[in-house]
């Protein structure tokens, strides 16, 4: 299947998660393209979509939310999975889902959502971001667990193969 992996990332770490997901899909026999949500004009070329976003102050990025608004019908007509990335530290914090997750799940009919731990590199942050990080005492470091991310992507890839078989049966 041809899969769009659309990823909203401010400082690059969620984008790298999306690239890893795309790589697993390709190794599993799918075609995968990784893109910024702002660059997605339409979903016609794609059979399925994975949409991911970094979490900032409890919310998904504006570009991911805008893509859901813009392409809600196309998303609802395709298999969709969602992921978020944000919690940092040991154990990863904060817990809890992004504010708009329930609404995005229901509007897209998403088959699943996973939150992955993120990366915090204070050297790359702006002044306002540093103030928030200091306020909540967030722990610097890279907490992404690649085996967990790859395992999730393998499950999605397997579901997509099952979907291919179902679609082929209906076509007969
Ligand atoms: C200002 C600021 C606010 C953040 N707020 C949250 C939050 O509410 N929930 C969360 O899980 N992570 C939060 N994070 C952590 C980021 O989501 C995490 O660093 C993520 O990996 C960043 O992804 P990116 O590199 O793709 O932008 C915050 C980070 C910053 C700098």
CSV table of C-alpha atoms and ligand atoms in Angstrom, one decimal:
chain,number,residue,atom,x,y,z
A,1,UNK,CA,0.0,0.0,0.0
A,2,UNK,CA,1.1,3.6,-0.5
A,3,UNK,CA,1.2,5.2,3.0
A,4,UNK,CA,1.5,8.9,3.9
A,5,UNK,CA,3.4,9.5,7.1
A,6,UNK,CA,2.6,13.1,8.0
A,7,UNK,CA,4.6,14.5,10.9
A,8,UNK,CA,4.3,17.8,12.7
A,9,UNK,CA,7.6,18.5,14.5
A,10,UNK,CA,9.1,21.7,15.9
A,11,UNK,CA,12.6,20.6,16.8
A,12,UNK,CA,13.0,17.5,14.6
A,13,UNK,CA,12.7,14.6,17.1
A,14,UNK,CA,9.1,13.7,16.1
A,15,UNK,CA,10.1,13.9,12.4
A,16,UNK,CA,12.8,11.3,13.1
A,17,UNK,CA,10.1,9.1,14.6
A,18,UNK,CA,8.1,9.5,11.5
A,19,UNK,CA,11.1,8.6,9.3
A,20,UNK,CA,11.7,5.5,11.4
A,21,UNK,CA,8.0,4.5,11.0
A,22,UNK,CA,8.3,5.1,7.2
A,23,UNK,CA,11.5,2.9,7.0
A,24,UNK,CA,9.8,0.0,8.8
A,25,UNK,CA,6.8,0.3,6.4
A,26,UNK,CA,9.1,0.2,3.4
A,27,UNK,CA,11.0,-2.8,4.8
A,28,UNK,CA,7.6,-4.5,5.2
A,29,UNK,CA,6.8,-4.1,1.5
A,30,UNK,CA,4.7,-0.9,1.6
A,31,UNK,CA,5.5,2.4,-0.2
A,32,UNK,CA,5.8,5.2,2.4
A,33,UNK,CA,6.3,9.0,2.1
A,34,UNK,CA,7.1,11.2,5.0
A,35,UNK,CA,5.9,14.8,4.8
A,36,UNK,CA,5.1,17.9,6.8
A,37,UNK,CA,1.3,18.2,7.3
A,38,UNK,CA,1.5,21.7,5.8
A,39,UNK,CA,2.8,20.2,2.5
A,40,UNK,CA,-0.1,17.7,2.1
A,41,UNK,CA,-2.6,19.1,-0.4
A,42,UNK,CA,-4.7,16.0,-0.9
A,43,UNK,CA,-4.8,12.3,0.0
A,44,UNK,CA,-5.7,10.9,-3.5
A,45,UNK,CA,-2.2,9.3,-4.0
A,46,UNK,CA,-2.4,7.4,-0.7
A,47,UNK,CA,-4.1,4.3,0.5
A,48,UNK,CA,-3.5,4.9,4.2
A,49,UNK,CA,-2.3,7.7,6.5
A,50,UNK,CA,-0.2,7.8,9.7
A,51,UNK,CA,-0.4,11.3,11.3
A,52,UNK,CA,1.9,12.2,14.1
A,53,UNK,CA,2.6,15.3,16.1
A,54,UNK,CA,4.8,16.6,18.9
A,55,UNK,CA,2.9,17.7,22.0
A,56,UNK,CA,3.4,21.3,23.2
A,57,UNK,CA,1.7,22.5,26.3
A,58,UNK,CA,-0.8,19.7,26.1
A,59,UNK,CA,-1.7,20.2,22.5
A,60,UNK,CA,-0.9,18.8,19.0
A,61,UNK,CA,0.9,21.1,16.6
A,62,UNK,CA,-1.3,23.6,14.7
A,63,UNK,CA,-0.2,22.0,11.4
A,64,UNK,CA,-1.4,18.6,12.4
A,65,UNK,CA,-4.8,20.0,13.6
A,66,UNK,CA,-5.1,22.0,10.4
A,67,UNK,CA,-4.5,18.9,8.3
A,68,UNK,CA,-7.3,17.1,10.1
A,69,UNK,CA,-9.6,20.1,9.4
A,70,UNK,CA,-8.6,20.4,5.8
A,71,UNK,CA,-8.7,16.7,4.9
A,72,UNK,CA,-11.2,15.2,7.3
A,73,UNK,CA,-13.3,13.4,4.6
A,74,UNK,CA,-10.2,11.8,3.0
A,75,UNK,CA,-8.9,10.7,6.3
A,76,UNK,CA,-12.2,9.2,7.3
A,77,UNK,CA,-12.3,7.2,4.0
A,78,UNK,CA,-8.8,5.6,4.6
A,79,UNK,CA,-7.1,3.5,7.3
A,80,UNK,CA,-5.6,6.0,9.7
A,81,UNK,CA,-3.2,5.7,12.7
A,82,UNK,CA,-2.1,8.5,14.9
A,83,UNK,CA,0.9,9.0,17.1
A,84,UNK,CA,2.0,11.7,19.5
A,85,UNK,CA,5.5,12.4,20.9
A,86,UNK,CA,6.3,14.5,24.0
A,87,UNK,CA,6.7,13.0,27.5
A,88,UNK,CA,10.3,13.3,28.7
A,89,UNK,CA,12.2,12.1,31.8
A,90,UNK,CA,12.3,8.8,33.7
A,91,UNK,CA,9.5,7.9,33.9
A,92,UNK,CA,8.3,9.9,30.9
A,93,UNK,CA,6.1,12.9,32.0
A,94,UNK,CA,3.6,14.4,31.7
A,95,UNK,CA,1.1,11.6,31.4
A,96,UNK,CA,-2.2,12.3,29.6
A,97,UNK,CA,-3.4,12.7,26.1
A,98,UNK,CA,-3.2,15.8,23.9
A,99,UNK,CA,-6.3,18.0,24.3
A,100,UNK,CA,-7.7,17.3,20.8
A,101,UNK,CA,-7.0,13.6,20.6
A,102,UNK,CA,-10.5,12.3,21.2
A,103,UNK,CA,-11.9,14.7,18.6
A,104,UNK,CA,-9.2,13.8,16.0
A,105,UNK,CA,-9.8,10.0,16.7
A,106,UNK,CA,-13.5,10.3,16.0
A,107,UNK,CA,-13.2,12.6,13.0
A,108,UNK,CA,-10.6,10.4,11.3
A,109,UNK,CA,-12.0,7.1,12.5
A,110,UNK,CA,-8.4,6.3,13.5
A,111,UNK,CA,-7.6,2.7,14.2
A,112,UNK,CA,-5.2,3.5,16.9
A,113,UNK,CA,-3.1,6.1,18.7
A,114,UNK,CA,0.2,5.7,20.5
A,115,UNK,CA,2.2,8.2,22.6
A,116,UNK,CA,6.0,7.9,22.3
A,117,UNK,CA,8.4,9.5,24.7
A,118,UNK,CA,10.2,12.5,23.2
A,119,UNK,CA,13.5,14.4,23.2
A,120,UNK,CA,14.3,17.6,25.0
A,121,UNK,CA,17.4,19.5,24.0
A,122,UNK,CA,17.3,22.9,25.8
A,123,UNK,CA,20.1,24.3,23.7
A,124,UNK,CA,17.8,24.4,20.7
A,125,UNK,CA,14.9,26.1,22.5
A,126,UNK,CA,13.7,29.7,22.3
A,127,UNK,CA,13.3,31.9,25.4
A,128,UNK,CA,9.6,31.2,25.9
A,129,UNK,CA,10.1,27.5,25.5
A,130,UNK,CA,12.9,27.5,28.0
A,131,UNK,CA,10.7,29.3,30.5
A,132,UNK,CA,8.0,26.6,30.2
A,133,UNK,CA,10.6,23.8,30.5
A,134,UNK,CA,12.0,25.4,33.7
A,135,UNK,CA,8.6,26.0,35.1
A,136,UNK,CA,7.6,22.3,34.8
A,137,UNK,CA,11.1,21.1,35.6
A,138,UNK,CA,11.2,18.9,32.4
A,139,UNK,CA,14.2,16.6,32.2
A,140,UNK,CA,16.6,17.1,29.3
A,141,UNK,CA,17.6,14.1,27.2
A,142,UNK,CA,16.5,11.8,24.4
A,143,UNK,CA,13.9,9.3,25.8
A,144,UNK,CA,12.7,7.9,22.4
A,145,UNK,CA,12.6,4.1,22.5
A,146,UNK,CA,13.3,3.0,19.0
A,147,UNK,CA,12.4,-0.7,19.5
A,148,UNK,CA,8.9,0.3,20.8
A,149,UNK,CA,8.5,2.7,17.8
A,150,UNK,CA,9.6,0.1,15.3
A,151,UNK,CA,7.4,-2.6,16.9
A,152,UNK,CA,4.3,-0.3,16.6
A,153,UNK,CA,5.2,0.4,13.0
A,154,UNK,CA,5.5,-3.3,12.3
A,155,UNK,CA,2.0,-3.8,13.7
A,156,UNK,CA,0.6,-1.1,11.5
A,157,UNK,CA,2.4,-2.6,8.5
A,158,UNK,CA,0.9,-6.0,9.2
A,159,UNK,CA,-2.6,-4.5,9.6
A,160,UNK,CA,-2.1,-2.8,6.2
A,161,UNK,CA,-1.2,-6.1,4.6
A,162,UNK,CA,-4.4,-7.7,6.1
A,163,UNK,CA,-6.3,-4.7,4.7
A,164,UNK,CA,-4.8,-5.4,1.3
A,165,UNK,CA,-6.0,-9.0,1.4
A,166,UNK,CA,-9.5,-8.0,2.5
A,167,UNK,CA,-9.7,-5.4,-0.3
A,168,UNK,CA,-8.5,-8.0,-2.9
A,169,UNK,CA,-11.2,-10.5,-1.7
A,170,UNK,CA,-13.9,-7.9,-2.1
A,171,UNK,CA,-12.7,-7.1,-5.6
A,172,UNK,CA,-13.1,-10.8,-6.7
B,1,LIG,C1,7.8,24.5,25.6
B,1,LIG,C2,7.6,23.0,25.7
B,1,LIG,C3,6.3,22.5,26.0
B,1,LIG,C4,6.1,21.1,26.0
B,1,LIG,N1,4.9,20.6,26.4
B,1,LIG,C5,4.8,19.3,26.5
B,1,LIG,C6,3.5,18.7,26.9
B,1,LIG,O1,2.6,19.5,27.2
B,1,LIG,N2,3.4,17.4,26.9
B,1,LIG,C7,4.4,16.6,26.5
B,1,LIG,O2,4.2,15.3,26.5
B,1,LIG,N3,5.6,17.1,26.1
B,1,LIG,C8,5.8,18.4,26.1
B,1,LIG,N4,7.0,18.9,25.6
B,1,LIG,C9,8.1,18.0,25.2
B,1,LIG,C10,8.1,17.9,23.7
B,1,LIG,O3,6.9,17.4,23.2
B,1,LIG,C11,9.2,17.0,23.3
B,1,LIG,O4,10.4,17.6,23.5
B,1,LIG,C12,9.1,16.5,21.9
B,1,LIG,O5,10.0,15.4,21.7
B,1,LIG,C13,9.5,17.6,20.9
B,1,LIG,O6,9.2,17.2,19.6
B,1,LIG,P1,9.9,17.9,18.3
B,1,LIG,O7,11.4,17.8,18.5
B,1,LIG,O8,9.4,17.1,17.2
B,1,LIG,O9,9.4,19.3,18.3
B,1,LIG,C14,7.2,20.3,25.6
B,1,LIG,C15,8.4,20.8,25.2
B,1,LIG,C16,8.6,22.2,25.2
B,1,LIG,C17,10.0,22.7,24.8
